[in-house]
Amino acid sequence: MARAATIGMDAFALRQFRNPSYRGTQIDFDPSEFLQRVQAHFAATPVLVPGYAEFCKHIFMPNFTSATVGAVSITNENKHLLASEYEKRRPEELAVLERHFLASTVAIPRAEFLDIILYSAEQMRKEYAAMPPADGATPPTIDYDWGIISVKGQSVDYEQPMNPITMLRNALGVEEGGSGVPLDRGAYERSVAFWSRHAALKWEPATEASPSCSDAACVCSHGSAGVVALTSETRRLLVTEYVRLGDVDVLDRHVPSAAAATAAASASATAASALPMTPIAMMRNALRVEDGGAGAALDRDAYERAVAFWSVHAALK
């Protein structure tokens, strides 16, 4: 008789437990007890549902926690409540643009099901070897076959689309915090369609970054449009949406030119050549040509400078 597969909890998943700064499904439950409940469910129903790659599996089970869904629909009534910021999932990874609703601003139903996302021990060891913890800590011991790397609260018992930025990160390779799986364009387009209509939840407001321009609102030349510093006033005007970049849709943000007209009145100009490329454009360029990129190497220092700039600025359109 074949040995039954064993399941453990990867440290990456712990960020979802009792962590109000996490974007997505919050788990208000003891991690050890949570793992025991998943193991008991799997022992009774030993089914691993295939994921996006051979090393990824899912367990769908009834929600036994107080967890809500991790994302809600965007409507005409709530789209003005969308917020966005550049964030890292862990210190050693690249920061990427994410958008969300603050949980306190929208109605959130309790999840009916939990999607327990698992990676194989071999894949986790590969990723830890490529990107060790930033603090120099020893990577965790993996003494199980499958590790829980994420939990999604859902109203359905089947896989919902991965976030597009996660798919792009995966395509960049394990060296940049991804899994190394090439971009599946059909799956990517379905992901964009889903996340154009949904946004994740965040449970506490972000600390607002200070604008890098000295004026209350400064506008720099940027091609035929411009760039505006993000202040408490201009942040309220931000529009974050999926736009076409080359031949892939990516999440980007801007401030409508008409809405920013007043803020632009006292602008000081900066040469367009002094502005860094947007982080998403740099990430796209680093993709393989067959994935819609340019195959260029990603300069992490330049990328970090771009994130620093675009965290406190937005394009005008």
Coordinates of C-alpha atoms in Angstrom, one line a residue:
M1 CA 0.0 0.0 0.0
A2 CA 1.3 3.4 -1.0
R3 CA 2.3 5.8 1.9
A4 CA -0.2 8.5 2.5
A5 CA 1.0 12.0 1.6
T6 CA 1.9 14.3 4.5
I7 CA 0.9 18.0 4.8
G8 CA 2.7 20.7 6.7
M9 CA 2.5 24.5 7.0
D10 CA 5.1 26.6 5.2
A11 CA 6.3 29.8 6.9
F12 CA 5.1 31.8 3.9
A13 CA 1.5 31.0 4.8
L14 CA 1.8 32.3 8.4
R15 CA 1.6 35.9 7.2
Q16 CA -2.2 35.3 6.8
F17 CA -2.7 34.4 10.5
R18 CA -3.8 37.2 12.8
N19 CA -2.0 39.7 10.6
P20 CA -4.1 42.9 10.0
S21 CA -1.7 44.2 7.3
Y22 CA -2.2 41.2 5.1
R23 CA -4.1 41.7 1.8
G24 CA -6.6 38.9 1.2
T25 CA -8.0 36.2 3.5
Q26 CA -7.4 36.7 7.2
I27 CA -7.2 33.6 9.4
D28 CA -8.0 34.2 13.0
F29 CA -7.1 30.8 14.2
D30 CA -4.1 29.1 15.8
P31 CA -1.8 27.9 13.0
S32 CA -1.0 24.6 14.6
E33 CA -4.7 23.8 15.2
F34 CA -5.5 25.0 11.7
L35 CA -3.0 22.5 10.2
Q36 CA -4.4 19.7 12.3
R37 CA -7.9 20.4 11.0
V38 CA -6.6 20.4 7.4
Q39 CA -4.7 17.1 8.0
A40 CA -7.8 15.5 9.5
H41 CA -9.9 16.6 6.5
F42 CA -7.3 15.2 4.1
A43 CA -7.1 11.9 6.0
A44 CA -10.9 11.5 5.6
T45 CA -11.0 12.8 2.0
P46 CA -7.5 12.3 0.5
V47 CA -8.1 14.3 -2.6
L48 CA -5.5 16.7 -4.0
V49 CA -6.9 18.9 -6.8
P50 CA -4.4 19.7 -9.6
G51 CA -3.2 23.4 -9.7
Y52 CA -1.5 25.6 -12.2
A53 CA 1.7 23.4 -12.2
E54 CA 2.6 19.8 -11.3
F55 CA 4.1 21.0 -8.0
C56 CA 0.8 22.9 -7.0
K57 CA -2.3 21.2 -5.5
H58 CA -5.5 22.3 -3.8
I59 CA -7.6 21.1 -1.0
F60 CA -11.1 22.5 -0.9
M61 CA -12.9 22.2 2.4
P62 CA -15.8 23.8 4.3
N63 CA -14.7 26.9 6.2
F64 CA -14.3 26.0 9.9
T65 CA -13.0 29.5 10.8
S66 CA -14.4 33.0 10.9
A67 CA -12.6 33.8 7.7
T68 CA -14.4 35.9 5.1
V69 CA -13.9 35.9 1.4
G70 CA -10.5 37.5 0.4
A71 CA -11.9 39.6 -2.5
V72 CA -15.1 41.3 -3.4
S73 CA -16.7 42.5 -6.6
I74 CA -16.0 46.1 -7.9
T75 CA -19.2 47.9 -8.5
N76 CA -20.2 51.5 -9.6
E77 CA -21.1 52.1 -6.0
N78 CA -17.8 51.0 -4.4
K79 CA -15.1 51.6 -7.1
H80 CA -14.4 55.1 -5.6
L81 CA -13.2 53.3 -2.5
L82 CA -10.4 51.4 -4.2
A83 CA -6.9 52.0 -2.9
S84 CA -3.5 51.0 -4.3
E85 CA 0.1 50.9 -3.2
Y86 CA 3.4 49.2 -3.9
E87 CA 4.0 46.2 -1.5
K88 CA 6.3 43.3 -1.0
R89 CA 5.0 39.9 0.1
R90 CA 8.3 39.4 2.0
P91 CA 11.4 41.5 2.4
E92 CA 13.6 39.7 -0.2
E93 CA 11.0 40.1 -3.0
L94 CA 10.2 42.8 -5.5
A95 CA 7.5 45.3 -4.5
V96 CA 4.6 45.4 -7.0
L97 CA 1.5 47.5 -7.4
E98 CA -1.5 46.1 -5.7
R99 CA -5.1 47.4 -5.3
H100 CA -7.6 46.7 -2.6
F101 CA -10.6 47.7 -0.6
L102 CA -10.1 48.6 3.1
A103 CA -12.2 46.0 4.8
S104 CA -13.9 48.6 6.9
T105 CA -15.4 50.3 3.8
V106 CA -17.3 47.4 2.1
A107 CA -19.6 44.6 3.0
I108 CA -17.8 41.3 3.3
P109 CA -19.5 37.9 3.5
R110 CA -18.1 35.0 5.5
A111 CA -16.4 32.4 3.2
E112 CA -18.2 29.2 2.7
F113 CA -15.1 27.3 1.6
L114 CA -11.3 27.4 2.1
D115 CA -9.0 26.9 -0.8
I116 CA -5.9 25.4 0.8
I117 CA -3.0 25.9 -1.7
L118 CA -0.1 23.5 -1.5
Y119 CA 3.4 23.3 -3.0
S120 CA 5.5 20.2 -3.1
A121 CA 8.4 19.9 -0.8
E122 CA 10.8 19.8 -3.8
Q123 CA 9.4 23.1 -5.2
M124 CA 9.7 24.8 -1.8
R125 CA 13.3 23.7 -1.3
K126 CA 14.1 25.0 -4.8
E127 CA 12.5 28.4 -4.1
Y128 CA 14.2 28.8 -0.7
A129 CA 17.6 27.9 -2.3
A130 CA 17.1 30.6 -5.0
M131 CA 15.8 33.3 -2.6
P132 CA 16.9 32.7 1.0
P133 CA 15.3 34.8 3.8
A134 CA 16.4 38.4 3.7
D135 CA 17.4 38.4 7.4
G136 CA 19.9 35.6 6.9
A137 CA 17.8 33.1 8.8
T138 CA 18.2 29.4 7.9
P139 CA 15.3 28.3 5.6
P140 CA 12.8 26.2 7.4
T141 CA 13.1 22.4 7.6
I142 CA 10.6 20.8 5.2
D143 CA 9.8 17.3 6.5
Y144 CA 6.5 16.8 4.7
D145 CA 5.3 16.1 1.2
W146 CA 3.1 19.1 0.6
G147 CA 3.2 22.5 2.3
I148 CA 0.4 25.0 2.8
I149 CA 1.6 28.2 1.1
S150 CA -1.7 30.1 1.0
V151 CA -5.3 30.0 2.1
K152 CA -8.1 31.6 0.2
G153 CA -11.6 32.2 1.6
Q154 CA -14.2 31.7 -1.1
S155 CA -17.9 31.3 -1.8
V156 CA -17.1 28.5 -4.3
D157 CA -15.3 25.1 -3.9
Y158 CA -13.1 25.4 -7.0
E159 CA -10.0 27.4 -7.9
Q160 CA -10.4 31.1 -8.8
P161 CA -7.9 32.9 -11.0
M162 CA -4.5 33.8 -9.6
N163 CA -3.7 37.5 -9.5
P164 CA -2.1 38.6 -12.8
I165 CA 0.9 40.2 -11.0
T166 CA 1.6 36.8 -9.3
M167 CA 1.5 35.1 -12.7
L168 CA 4.0 37.7 -14.0
R169 CA 6.2 37.2 -11.0
N170 CA 6.1 33.4 -11.4
A171 CA 7.2 33.8 -15.0
L172 CA 10.3 35.9 -14.0
G173 CA 11.7 32.8 -12.1
V174 CA 12.6 31.7 -8.7
E175 CA 15.4 34.3 -8.4
E176 CA 12.7 37.0 -8.3
G177 CA 10.4 35.2 -5.9
G178 CA 8.3 33.4 -8.5
S179 CA 7.9 29.7 -9.2
G180 CA 9.6 29.7 -12.7
V181 CA 6.4 28.6 -14.5
P182 CA 6.1 30.3 -18.0
L183 CA 3.2 32.6 -18.6
D184 CA 0.0 30.8 -19.8
R185 CA -1.5 33.5 -21.9
G186 CA -5.0 32.0 -21.8
A187 CA -4.9 31.7 -18.1
Y188 CA -3.5 35.2 -17.8
E189 CA -6.3 36.8 -19.8
R190 CA -8.9 34.9 -17.7
S191 CA -7.1 36.3 -14.6
V192 CA -7.2 39.9 -15.9
A193 CA -10.9 39.5 -16.7
F194 CA -11.6 38.3 -13.1
W195 CA -9.4 40.8 -11.3
S196 CA -10.6 43.7 -13.4
R197 CA -14.0 43.0 -11.7
H198 CA -12.7 42.1 -8.2
A199 CA -10.3 43.5 -5.6
A200 CA -8.6 42.0 -2.6
L201 CA -9.4 43.1 1.0
K202 CA -6.9 44.8 3.3
W203 CA -7.7 45.0 7.0
E204 CA -5.9 48.1 8.1
P205 CA -5.1 51.3 6.2
A206 CA -1.6 51.7 4.8
T207 CA 0.7 54.4 6.1
E208 CA 0.6 57.2 3.5
A209 CA 4.0 57.9 1.9
S210 CA 5.2 61.4 1.8
P211 CA 5.4 63.0 -1.7
S212 CA 9.0 63.4 -3.1
C213 CA 8.3 66.8 -4.5
S214 CA 8.7 69.8 -2.3
D215 CA 5.5 71.5 -3.5
A216 CA 2.1 70.5 -2.2
A217 CA 1.5 69.2 -5.7
C218 CA 4.1 69.2 -8.4
V219 CA 3.8 68.0 -12.0
C220 CA 6.7 66.9 -14.1
S221 CA 6.7 66.5 -17.8
H222 CA 6.3 62.9 -19.0
G223 CA 5.9 62.6 -22.7
S224 CA 2.7 64.4 -23.8
A225 CA 1.1 64.0 -20.4
G226 CA 2.8 64.5 -17.0
V227 CA 3.5 63.1 -13.6
V228 CA 1.9 64.3 -10.4
A229 CA 3.2 63.9 -6.8
L230 CA 0.8 61.9 -4.6
T231 CA -0.4 64.0 -1.7
S232 CA -3.5 63.5 0.5
E233 CA -5.3 65.5 -2.2
T234 CA -4.1 63.8 -5.3
R235 CA -4.3 60.3 -3.8
R236 CA -8.1 60.7 -3.7
L237 CA -8.0 61.2 -7.5
L238 CA -6.1 58.0 -8.3
V239 CA -7.5 55.5 -10.8
T240 CA -6.0 52.0 -10.7
E241 CA -7.0 49.8 -13.6
Y242 CA -5.8 47.2 -16.1
V243 CA -4.3 48.8 -19.2
R244 CA -2.6 47.4 -22.3
L245 CA 1.2 47.4 -22.2
G246 CA 2.6 46.0 -25.4
D247 CA 0.5 42.9 -25.8
V248 CA -0.3 42.1 -22.2
D249 CA -2.8 43.8 -19.8
V250 CA -1.2 45.0 -16.5
L251 CA -2.4 46.9 -13.4
D252 CA -1.3 50.5 -13.6
R253 CA -2.6 53.8 -12.0
H254 CA -2.9 57.4 -13.0
V255 CA -4.6 60.7 -12.0
P256 CA -7.1 62.1 -14.6
S257 CA -5.6 65.3 -16.0
A258 CA -8.8 67.2 -15.7
A259 CA -9.2 66.3 -12.1
A260 CA -5.7 67.3 -11.4
A261 CA -5.9 70.7 -13.1
T262 CA -6.0 72.6 -9.9
A263 CA -3.1 70.7 -8.4
A264 CA -1.1 71.3 -11.6
A265 CA -1.5 75.0 -11.5
S266 CA 1.6 75.6 -9.4
A267 CA 3.7 72.9 -11.0
S268 CA 7.4 72.9 -11.5
A269 CA 8.8 71.0 -14.5
T270 CA 11.4 68.2 -14.6
A271 CA 12.9 66.7 -17.7
A272 CA 11.1 63.6 -18.9
S273 CA 14.5 61.8 -19.2
A274 CA 14.9 62.1 -15.5
L275 CA 11.9 59.9 -14.7
P276 CA 12.4 56.2 -14.1
M277 CA 10.4 53.6 -16.1
T278 CA 7.4 52.3 -14.3
P279 CA 8.0 49.1 -12.3
I280 CA 5.5 47.1 -14.3
A281 CA 7.1 48.1 -17.5
M282 CA 10.5 46.9 -16.2
M283 CA 8.9 43.6 -15.1
R284 CA 7.3 43.1 -18.5
N285 CA 10.6 43.8 -20.3
A286 CA 12.2 41.1 -18.1
L287 CA 9.7 38.5 -19.3
R288 CA 10.7 36.0 -22.1
V289 CA 9.9 37.2 -25.6
E290 CA 7.4 34.4 -26.0
D291 CA 5.6 35.7 -22.8
G292 CA 5.2 39.2 -24.3
G293 CA 8.5 40.7 -22.9
A294 CA 11.8 41.7 -24.2
G295 CA 14.0 39.1 -22.5
A296 CA 16.0 41.9 -20.7
A297 CA 17.7 41.2 -17.4
L298 CA 16.0 42.8 -14.4
D299 CA 18.2 45.4 -12.7
R300 CA 17.0 45.1 -9.1
D301 CA 18.6 48.4 -8.0
A302 CA 16.9 50.3 -10.9
Y303 CA 13.7 48.5 -10.0
E304 CA 13.8 49.6 -6.4
R305 CA 14.5 53.2 -7.5
A306 CA 11.5 53.0 -9.8
V307 CA 9.3 51.7 -7.0
A308 CA 10.5 54.5 -4.7
F309 CA 9.6 57.1 -7.3
W310 CA 6.3 55.6 -8.4
S311 CA 5.1 55.0 -4.9
V312 CA 4.8 58.8 -4.5
H313 CA 4.0 59.8 -8.1
A314 CA 1.4 58.8 -10.7
A315 CA 1.1 59.6 -14.4
L316 CA -1.5 62.1 -15.6
K317 CA -3.9 61.0 -18.4

